[in-house]
CSV table of C-alpha atoms and ligand atoms in Angstrom, one decimal:
chain,number,residue,atom,x,y,z
O,109,MET,CA,-23.8,15.5,-2.0
O,110,SER,CA,-23.9,14.8,-6.0
O,111,SER,CA,-21.0,11.4,-5.9
O,112,PHE,CA,-17.7,11.6,-7.7
O,113,LYS,CA,-16.7,9.0,-10.7
O,114,ILE,CA,-13.7,8.3,-8.9
O,115,VAL,CA,-11.1,5.3,-10.6
O,116,PHE,CA,-8.1,3.9,-8.7
O,117,PHE,CA,-5.5,2.4,-11.4
O,118,ASP,CA,-2.5,0.5,-10.3
O,119,LEU,CA,-3.9,-1.1,-7.4
O,120,GLU,CA,-2.6,-4.8,-5.7
O,121,ASN,CA,-5.7,-7.1,-4.5
O,122,TRP,CA,-5.2,-5.9,-1.1
O,123,GLN,CA,-5.4,-2.6,-1.4
O,124,LEU,CA,-8.4,-3.1,-2.9
O,125,ASP,CA,-10.2,-4.4,-1.0
O,126,TYR,CA,-8.6,-1.9,2.0
O,127,LEU,CA,-9.4,1.0,-0.4
O,128,LYS,CA,-13.2,-0.7,-1.5
O,129,GLY,CA,-13.9,-0.2,2.3
O,130,LYS,CA,-13.4,3.3,2.4
O,131,VAL,CA,-14.6,4.5,-0.1
O,132,LEU,CA,-18.5,5.2,-0.2
O,133,ASN,CA,-21.1,7.2,-1.4
O,134,GLN,CA,-18.9,7.7,-4.5
O,135,ASP,CA,-18.8,5.9,-7.7
O,136,ALA,CA,-15.6,4.1,-7.3
O,137,HIS,CA,-13.9,2.3,-9.9
O,138,TYR,CA,-11.0,0.1,-9.2
O,139,PHE,CA,-8.4,-2.2,-11.3
O,140,THR,CA,-5.2,-3.1,-10.4
O,141,THR,CA,-4.2,-2.3,-14.1
O,142,SER,CA,-2.3,1.4,-15.1
O,143,VAL,CA,-4.3,3.6,-16.8
O,144,MET,CA,-2.0,3.2,-20.3
O,145,ASP,CA,-3.4,-0.6,-20.0
O,146,THR,CA,-7.2,-0.6,-19.6
O,147,ASP,CA,-10.0,-0.3,-21.1
O,148,LEU,CA,-11.2,2.8,-20.1
O,149,ASN,CA,-15.3,2.8,-21.9
O,150,GLY,CA,-17.6,3.6,-19.4
O,151,ILE,CA,-14.8,5.1,-16.9
O,152,SER,CA,-13.7,8.0,-19.8
O,153,ASP,CA,-15.6,10.3,-17.9
O,154,ALA,CA,-14.0,10.0,-14.4
O,155,ASP,CA,-13.5,13.8,-12.0
O,156,ILE,CA,-10.9,12.1,-10.0
O,157,ILE,CA,-8.0,9.2,-11.6
O,158,SER,CA,-5.8,7.6,-8.9
O,159,THR,CA,-2.5,6.3,-9.9
O,160,PHE,CA,0.9,5.0,-9.4
O,161,ILE,CA,4.2,6.1,-11.1
O,162,TYR,CA,3.0,2.9,-13.6
O,163,SER,CA,0.4,5.0,-15.1
O,164,LYS,CA,1.5,8.0,-17.6
O,165,VAL,CA,-0.7,10.3,-17.2
O,166,THR,CA,0.6,12.1,-20.4
O,167,LYS,CA,-1.1,15.0,-22.6
O,168,GLU,CA,-2.3,11.8,-24.4
O,169,VAL,CA,-3.5,10.3,-21.4
O,170,LEU,CA,-5.6,13.4,-19.8
O,171,ASP,CA,-7.8,13.8,-23.2
O,172,LYS,CA,-9.6,10.7,-23.2
O,173,PHE,CA,-11.3,12.4,-19.2
O,174,PRO,CA,-12.9,14.9,-20.3
O,175,ASN,CA,-14.0,15.9,-16.9
O,176,LEU,CA,-11.1,15.4,-15.1
O,177,LYS,CA,-11.0,17.6,-11.9
O,178,MET,CA,-8.3,15.7,-9.8
O,179,VAL,CA,-5.0,13.4,-10.5
O,180,ALA,CA,-4.6,11.6,-6.8
O,181,THR,CA,-0.5,10.1,-7.1
O,182,MET,CA,0.4,6.7,-4.5
O,183,SER,CA,3.5,8.5,-5.0
O,184,THR,CA,5.5,11.4,-3.5
O,185,GLY,CA,7.1,11.5,-7.1
O,186,PHE,CA,5.1,12.5,-9.6
O,187,ASP,CA,7.4,12.7,-12.5
O,188,HIS,CA,4.9,10.1,-14.0
O,189,ILE,CA,2.6,13.2,-14.7
O,190,ASP,CA,2.2,15.9,-16.4
O,191,ILE,CA,1.9,18.4,-13.7
O,192,ALA,CA,2.1,21.4,-16.3
O,193,GLU,CA,-1.1,19.8,-19.0
O,194,CYS,CA,-2.7,19.0,-15.3
O,195,LYS,CA,-2.1,23.1,-14.1
O,196,ARG,CA,-3.2,24.3,-17.1
O,197,ARG,CA,-6.6,22.0,-17.8
O,198,GLY,CA,-7.8,23.5,-14.1
O,199,ILE,CA,-6.4,19.7,-13.3
O,200,ALA,CA,-5.8,19.5,-9.6
O,201,VAL,CA,-2.1,16.6,-8.6
O,202,CYS,CA,-1.5,15.8,-5.1
O,203,ASN,CA,1.0,13.2,-3.6
O,204,VAL,CA,1.7,11.8,-0.6
O,205,PRO,CA,4.3,13.4,0.6
O,206,ALA,CA,5.7,11.1,3.4
O,207,TYR,CA,4.9,7.5,4.5
O,208,GLY,CA,8.0,5.7,4.9
O,209,ASP,CA,10.8,7.0,7.3
O,210,ASN,CA,11.0,4.5,9.3
O,211,THR,CA,10.2,2.2,6.8
O,212,VAL,CA,13.3,3.5,4.3
O,213,ALA,CA,15.8,3.9,7.0
O,214,GLU,CA,15.4,0.1,7.6
O,215,HIS,CA,15.6,-1.2,5.0
O,216,ALA,CA,19.0,0.4,5.0
O,217,PHE,CA,19.5,-0.8,8.2
O,218,GLY,CA,18.6,-4.4,7.5
O,219,LEU,CA,21.1,-4.3,3.7
O,220,LEU,CA,24.5,-2.9,6.7
O,221,LEU,CA,22.6,-6.1,9.2
O,222,ASN,CA,23.2,-8.7,5.5
O,223,LEU,CA,26.4,-8.0,4.9
O,224,SER,CA,28.0,-6.9,8.0
O,225,LYS,CA,26.6,-10.6,9.2
O,226,LYS,CA,26.8,-12.1,6.2
O,227,ILE,CA,23.4,-13.4,6.5
O,228,TYR,CA,22.0,-14.3,3.3
O,229,LYS,CA,26.0,-16.2,1.9
O,230,ALA,CA,25.6,-18.0,5.5
O,231,TYR,CA,21.4,-18.1,4.5
O,232,ASP,CA,22.3,-20.1,1.2
O,233,ARG,CA,24.9,-21.9,2.3
O,234,THR,CA,22.6,-23.3,5.8
O,235,VAL,CA,20.2,-24.5,3.2
O,236,ARG,CA,22.4,-26.2,1.1
O,237,GLY,CA,23.4,-28.4,4.7
O,238,GLN,CA,26.7,-26.4,5.2
O,239,PHE,CA,27.8,-25.9,9.1
O,240,ASN,CA,30.6,-24.2,9.1
O,241,TYR,CA,32.5,-20.6,9.4
O,242,ASP,CA,34.5,-20.8,6.5
O,243,GLY,CA,34.2,-17.1,5.5
O,244,LEU,CA,31.8,-15.6,7.1
O,245,LEU,CA,33.7,-13.8,9.9
O,246,GLY,CA,31.8,-10.1,10.2
O,247,PHE,CA,32.1,-7.0,12.0
O,248,ASP,CA,30.5,-4.8,14.1
O,249,ILE,CA,28.4,-2.1,13.4
O,250,LYS,CA,29.0,-0.5,17.5
O,251,GLY,CA,30.8,2.0,17.8
O,252,LYS,CA,31.9,1.4,13.8
O,253,THR,CA,31.5,6.2,12.5
O,254,LEU,CA,28.8,5.8,9.7
O,255,GLY,CA,28.5,9.7,7.4
O,256,VAL,CA,24.6,9.9,6.1
O,257,ILE,CA,24.4,11.7,3.4
O,258,GLY,CA,21.4,13.9,3.3
O,259,THR,CA,19.5,14.2,6.6
O,260,GLY,CA,16.1,15.3,4.8
O,261,ARG,CA,13.4,13.1,6.6
O,262,ILE,CA,15.3,9.2,6.3
O,263,GLY,CA,18.6,10.3,7.3
O,264,CYS,CA,17.2,11.3,9.7
O,265,TYR,CA,15.7,8.6,11.1
O,266,SER,CA,18.6,6.1,10.0
O,267,MET,CA,20.9,8.2,12.2
O,268,LYS,CA,18.1,7.6,15.1
O,269,ILE,CA,18.7,3.8,13.8
O,270,ALA,CA,22.9,3.9,14.4
O,271,ASN,CA,22.6,5.8,17.5
O,272,GLY,CA,21.0,2.8,19.3
O,273,PHE,CA,23.2,0.7,17.4
O,274,GLY,CA,26.1,2.8,19.6
O,275,MET,CA,27.5,3.6,16.6
O,276,ASN,CA,29.4,7.3,15.7
O,277,VAL,CA,27.4,9.4,13.9
O,278,ILE,CA,28.8,12.6,11.2
O,279,ALA,CA,26.8,13.5,8.2
O,280,TYR,CA,26.3,16.4,5.2
O,281,ASP,CA,23.3,18.0,3.3
O,282,ALA,CA,23.4,21.5,1.0
O,283,PHE,CA,20.9,22.4,3.6
O,284,PRO,CA,22.1,21.8,7.5
O,285,ARG,CA,19.5,22.4,9.9
O,286,GLU,CA,21.9,22.4,12.9
O,287,SER,CA,19.2,22.3,15.3
O,288,LEU,CA,18.9,18.7,14.3
O,289,GLN,CA,22.5,17.9,15.4
O,290,ALA,CA,21.2,17.4,19.6
O,291,GLU,CA,18.0,16.2,18.9
O,292,TYR,CA,19.7,12.9,16.4
O,293,ASN,CA,23.2,13.1,18.6
O,294,PHE,CA,25.2,13.6,15.2
O,295,LYS,CA,27.7,16.0,13.6
O,296,TYR,CA,27.7,17.9,10.5
O,297,VAL,CA,31.0,17.5,8.5
O,298,SER,CA,32.2,18.9,5.3
O,299,LEU,CA,31.8,16.1,1.8
O,300,ASP,CA,35.4,15.5,2.1
O,301,ASP,CA,35.4,14.6,6.1
O,302,LEU,CA,32.5,12.6,5.8
O,303,PHE,CA,34.4,10.0,3.1
O,304,ALA,CA,37.5,10.0,4.3
O,305,GLN,CA,36.0,9.4,8.0
O,306,SER,CA,33.0,6.9,6.9
O,307,ASP,CA,32.7,2.9,7.9
O,308,ILE,CA,30.3,2.6,6.7
O,309,ILE,CA,28.1,5.5,4.0
O,310,THR,CA,24.3,5.9,3.8
O,311,ILE,CA,23.1,8.0,1.3
O,312,HIS,CA,19.8,10.0,1.8
O,313,VAL,CA,19.1,12.6,-1.0
O,314,PRO,CA,17.0,13.2,-3.9
O,315,LEU,CA,18.0,12.7,-7.1
O,316,LEU,CA,19.1,16.6,-8.3
O,317,LYS,CA,20.9,17.7,-11.0
O,318,GLU,CA,23.8,19.0,-7.9
O,319,THR,CA,23.0,14.9,-6.4
O,320,ILE,CA,24.3,13.1,-10.2
O,321,HIS,CA,27.5,11.0,-9.1
O,322,LEU,CA,27.5,12.6,-6.0
O,323,ILE,CA,29.7,8.8,-5.2
O,324,ASN,CA,32.0,8.9,-8.8
O,325,ASP,CA,35.9,7.8,-8.8
O,326,ASP,CA,36.7,11.1,-6.7
O,327,ALA,CA,34.8,10.7,-4.5
O,328,VAL,CA,35.4,7.0,-3.3
O,329,SER,CA,39.1,8.4,-3.4
O,330,LYS,CA,38.2,10.2,-0.7
O,331,MET,CA,37.4,7.1,0.7
O,332,LYS,CA,38.6,4.5,3.8
O,333,LYS,CA,39.2,1.6,3.1
O,334,GLY,CA,36.7,-1.3,3.1
O,335,VAL,CA,34.1,1.4,3.0
O,336,ILE,CA,30.7,-0.4,3.3
O,337,ILE,CA,27.9,2.2,0.3
O,338,LEU,CA,24.8,1.5,0.9
O,339,ASN,CA,22.0,3.4,-1.3
O,340,THR,CA,18.3,3.8,-1.0
O,341,ALA,CA,17.7,6.8,-2.5
O,342,ARG,CA,18.1,7.4,-6.5
O,343,GLY,CA,20.4,4.9,-8.1
O,344,PRO,CA,21.6,7.0,-10.2
O,345,VAL,CA,23.3,9.3,-6.9
O,346,ILE,CA,26.1,6.1,-7.9
O,347,GLU,CA,28.6,7.0,-10.5
O,348,THR,CA,28.2,3.0,-12.0
O,349,ASN,CA,31.6,2.0,-13.1
O,350,ALA,CA,32.9,4.1,-10.3
O,351,LEU,CA,31.3,1.4,-7.8
O,352,VAL,CA,32.1,-1.3,-9.3
O,353,LYS,CA,36.1,0.4,-9.4
O,354,GLY,CA,36.2,0.2,-6.3
O,355,LEU,CA,34.2,-3.8,-5.5
O,356,GLN,CA,37.1,-5.0,-7.4
O,357,SER,CA,40.2,-3.0,-6.4
O,358,GLY,CA,38.7,-3.8,-2.6
O,359,LYS,CA,39.2,0.1,-1.7
O,360,ILE,CA,35.0,-0.8,-1.5
O,361,GLY,CA,34.4,-3.2,0.9
O,362,GLY,CA,30.7,-3.6,0.8
O,363,ALA,CA,27.4,-2.5,-0.7
O,364,GLY,CA,23.4,-2.8,0.1
O,365,LEU,CA,21.8,-1.4,-3.1
O,366,ASP,CA,17.5,-1.3,-3.0
O,367,VAL,CA,18.2,1.3,-5.9
O,368,LEU,CA,20.5,0.8,-9.5
O,369,GLU,CA,20.7,3.2,-12.7
O,370,ASP,CA,19.5,2.1,-14.7
O,371,GLU,CA,17.2,-0.4,-12.7
O,372,THR,CA,14.2,0.1,-15.0
O,373,ALA,CA,16.3,-1.7,-17.3
O,374,ILE,CA,16.9,-4.8,-15.2
O,375,LYS,CA,12.9,-5.2,-14.7
O,376,ASP,CA,11.9,-4.7,-18.4
O,377,GLU,CA,15.5,-6.7,-20.1
O,378,TRP,CA,13.0,-9.3,-22.0
O,379,SER,CA,11.4,-6.3,-24.1
O,380,LEU,CA,14.7,-4.9,-23.9
O,381,LEU,CA,17.0,-7.8,-25.7
O,382,HIS,CA,14.4,-6.5,-28.7
O,383,GLU,CA,16.0,-2.7,-29.3
O,384,ILE,CA,19.9,-4.1,-27.6
O,385,THR,CA,21.1,-3.3,-31.2
O,386,THR,CA,19.5,0.3,-30.5
O,387,LEU,CA,20.5,1.5,-27.9
O,388,PRO,CA,22.8,3.9,-26.6
O,389,SER,CA,25.6,2.7,-24.9
O,390,GLU,CA,25.9,3.8,-22.5
O,391,GLN,CA,22.8,2.7,-21.4
O,392,LEU,CA,24.5,-0.9,-22.4
O,393,LYS,CA,27.7,-0.5,-20.4
O,394,VAL,CA,25.3,0.4,-17.1
O,395,MET,CA,23.1,-2.0,-17.7
O,396,VAL,CA,26.9,-4.8,-17.9
O,397,GLU,CA,28.1,-2.7,-14.8
O,398,ASN,CA,24.7,-3.4,-13.1
O,399,GLU,CA,25.1,-8.0,-13.9
O,400,ALA,CA,28.5,-7.5,-12.8
O,401,LEU,CA,27.7,-5.7,-9.3
O,402,MET,CA,24.6,-8.1,-8.9
O,403,LYS,CA,27.1,-11.1,-8.9
O,404,MET,CA,30.0,-10.4,-6.5
O,405,GLU,CA,29.3,-11.4,-2.9
O,406,ASN,CA,29.7,-8.9,-0.7
O,407,VAL,CA,27.1,-6.6,-2.5
O,408,LEU,CA,23.3,-6.6,-1.4
O,409,VAL,CA,21.0,-6.0,-4.1
O,410,THR,CA,17.5,-5.1,-3.5
O,411,PRO,CA,14.5,-4.4,-6.6
O,412,HIS,CA,13.6,-1.2,-5.7
O,413,LEU,CA,11.1,-2.4,-2.2
O,414,ALA,CA,12.9,-0.2,0.3
O,415,PHE,CA,9.5,1.7,0.7
O,416,TYR,CA,7.3,-1.0,0.3
O,417,THR,CA,5.2,-2.6,3.8
O,418,ARG,CA,2.1,-3.2,4.7
O,419,GLU,CA,2.3,-0.2,6.7
O,420,ALA,CA,4.2,1.8,4.7
O,421,ILE,CA,1.2,1.3,1.9
O,422,THR,CA,-1.4,1.9,4.0
O,423,ARG,CA,-0.4,5.3,5.6
O,424,ILE,CA,-0.2,5.7,1.5
O,425,LEU,CA,-3.0,4.4,0.6
O,426,ASP,CA,-5.0,6.0,3.5
O,427,THR,CA,-2.9,9.4,2.4
O,428,ASN,CA,-4.4,9.0,-1.4
O,429,LEU,CA,-7.9,9.3,0.3
O,430,LYS,CA,-8.0,12.2,2.1
O,431,ASN,CA,-6.3,14.2,-0.5
O,432,ILE,CA,-9.5,13.0,-3.2
O,433,PHE,CA,-11.8,13.6,-0.3
O,434,ASP,CA,-10.2,17.1,0.6
O,435,LEU,CA,-11.6,17.3,-2.7
O,436,VAL,CA,-15.2,15.5,-2.9
O,437,GLU,CA,-15.9,17.7,0.4
O,438,ASN,CA,-14.8,21.0,-1.0
O,439,ARG,CA,-11.7,21.3,1.7
O,440,GLY,CA,-8.4,22.7,1.1
O,441,LEU,CA,-5.4,20.3,-1.1
O,442,GLU,CA,-3.4,20.5,1.1
O,443,ASN,CA,-0.8,18.0,-1.1
O,444,GLN,CA,-1.5,19.4,-4.5
O,445,VAL,CA,1.7,19.7,-6.0
O,446,ASN,CA,0.6,22.4,-9.2
O,447,LYS,CA,-0.8,25.2,-7.5
Q,205,LIG,N1,14.4,3.6,-1.6
Q,205,LIG,C1,12.7,3.6,-2.0
Q,205,LIG,O1,12.2,3.0,-1.6
Q,205,LIG,C2,13.0,4.7,-1.8
Q,205,LIG,C3,11.7,5.7,-0.8
Q,205,LIG,C4,11.1,6.7,-0.7
Q,205,LIG,C5,12.2,7.6,-0.9
Q,205,LIG,N2,13.5,7.2,-1.2
Q,205,LIG,C6,14.2,8.4,-2.0
Q,205,LIG,O2,15.2,8.5,-0.6
Q,205,LIG,C7,15.9,10.3,-0.5
Q,205,LIG,C8,14.9,10.7,0.7
Q,205,LIG,O3,13.7,11.2,0.9
Q,205,LIG,P1,13.7,11.7,1.6
Q,205,LIG,O4,12.1,11.6,2.6
Q,205,LIG,O5,14.4,11.6,3.2
Q,205,LIG,O6,14.0,13.1,1.5
Q,205,LIG,P2,14.0,14.7,1.8
Q,205,LIG,O7,13.4,15.7,1.5
Q,205,LIG,O8,13.4,15.2,2.9
Q,205,LIG,O9,15.3,14.8,2.8
Q,205,LIG,C9,17.0,14.8,1.4
Q,205,LIG,C10,17.4,16.3,2.0
Q,205,LIG,O10,18.4,16.0,1.0
Q,205,LIG,C11,18.8,17.3,1.2
Q,205,LIG,N3,19.3,17.5,0.1
Q,205,LIG,C12,18.7,18.5,-1.2
Q,205,LIG,N4,20.2,17.8,-2.4
Q,205,LIG,C13,21.0,18.7,-2.1
Q,205,LIG,C14,22.3,17.7,-2.5
Q,205,LIG,N5,22.6,18.8,-3.3
Q,205,LIG,N6,23.7,17.6,-1.7
Q,205,LIG,C15,23.3,16.8,-0.4
Q,205,LIG,N7,22.0,17.1,0.5
Q,205,LIG,C16,21.3,17.4,-0.2
Q,205,LIG,C17,18.3,18.1,2.0
Q,205,LIG,O11,18.5,19.4,2.8
Q,205,LIG,C18,17.3,17.2,2.5
Q,205,LIG,O12,17.6,17.9,4.1
Q,205,LIG,C19,14.2,10.8,-1.4
Q,205,LIG,O13,14.7,11.8,-2.5
Q,205,LIG,C20,13.6,9.0,-2.3
Q,205,LIG,O14,14.9,9.3,-3.9
Q,205,LIG,C21,13.4,5.9,-1.6
């Protein structure tokens, strides 16, 4: 069997070691850098490249790999790859469709527990030697109504956890699957009813044109006073301005956010400083609102890492390897997204 030239980008060192032990008998190359930040000398004849979301696989990047047969992305989303151009060139694009249903749901509950028992605030105080209860009164999760928006893989796992906590669970989905109700012990309701009845709302829908700003002023106005909102899906599902206003007025009691609208602007804030005068005012507004959110006492923000556990990443690496070896061993490409 002739060996394939496989080039892995965007790896962390432990991931690199893990892969090295598994990719045998192939001409494999490993980089911690993205495809744009790597010197391609000696690897541009690759048959397969493996990337994460940091590598933008554009037409220009594809031009640099004339022998390419596959782009294997270590993510579910593939909007960083020009899949139509890949298809035109006969290059298969494969993704990792599922890897962290429990991982992301666990994070949502991590945010909820932190908010309900004010753990982060209590921790911050105890490390400074303050042992008192002032301002630390929490609330029980048991008996509260959880409204789950999106009853897909992560939404369902969240319901499983919620049942364990003794919560009452209701849910909304644009494409409800009635049989899930018995399996996960919940009731489908309309979106308005979910807003009206939920003590805690957790969001698990994809970012689509239909879900952009699903939580806006109108939605907030229909919610219970003091509602807690959790977002581990995608930032733009919540209109940041509506969230900030809701929190400031006390209508929203707290928020746990693993994702923010325009979150890449936060990551790159130093480079953005150089172009600040050219940014659209809408983007600047969201950036200022994000800063305000992160400073609020009843808001907990994490840097889009709900998926980031050793187990989930190992599942990603294993599926990525399966995708690669499906090609190497000439099997059907189960996870091809540009057929
Ligand atoms: N924070 C993270 O690290 C992280 C990691 C993985 C996934 N995610 C996000 O979580 C989302 C959910 O993941 P999943 O694996 O459960 O997806 P999934 O595809 O299994 O479920 C999505 C659900 O949303 C429903 N839906 C689609 N459009 C809708 C609409 N307009 N209104 C209401 N419901 C709608 C679908 O019917 C489906 O039941 C992903 O799309 C992704 O954005 C975040």
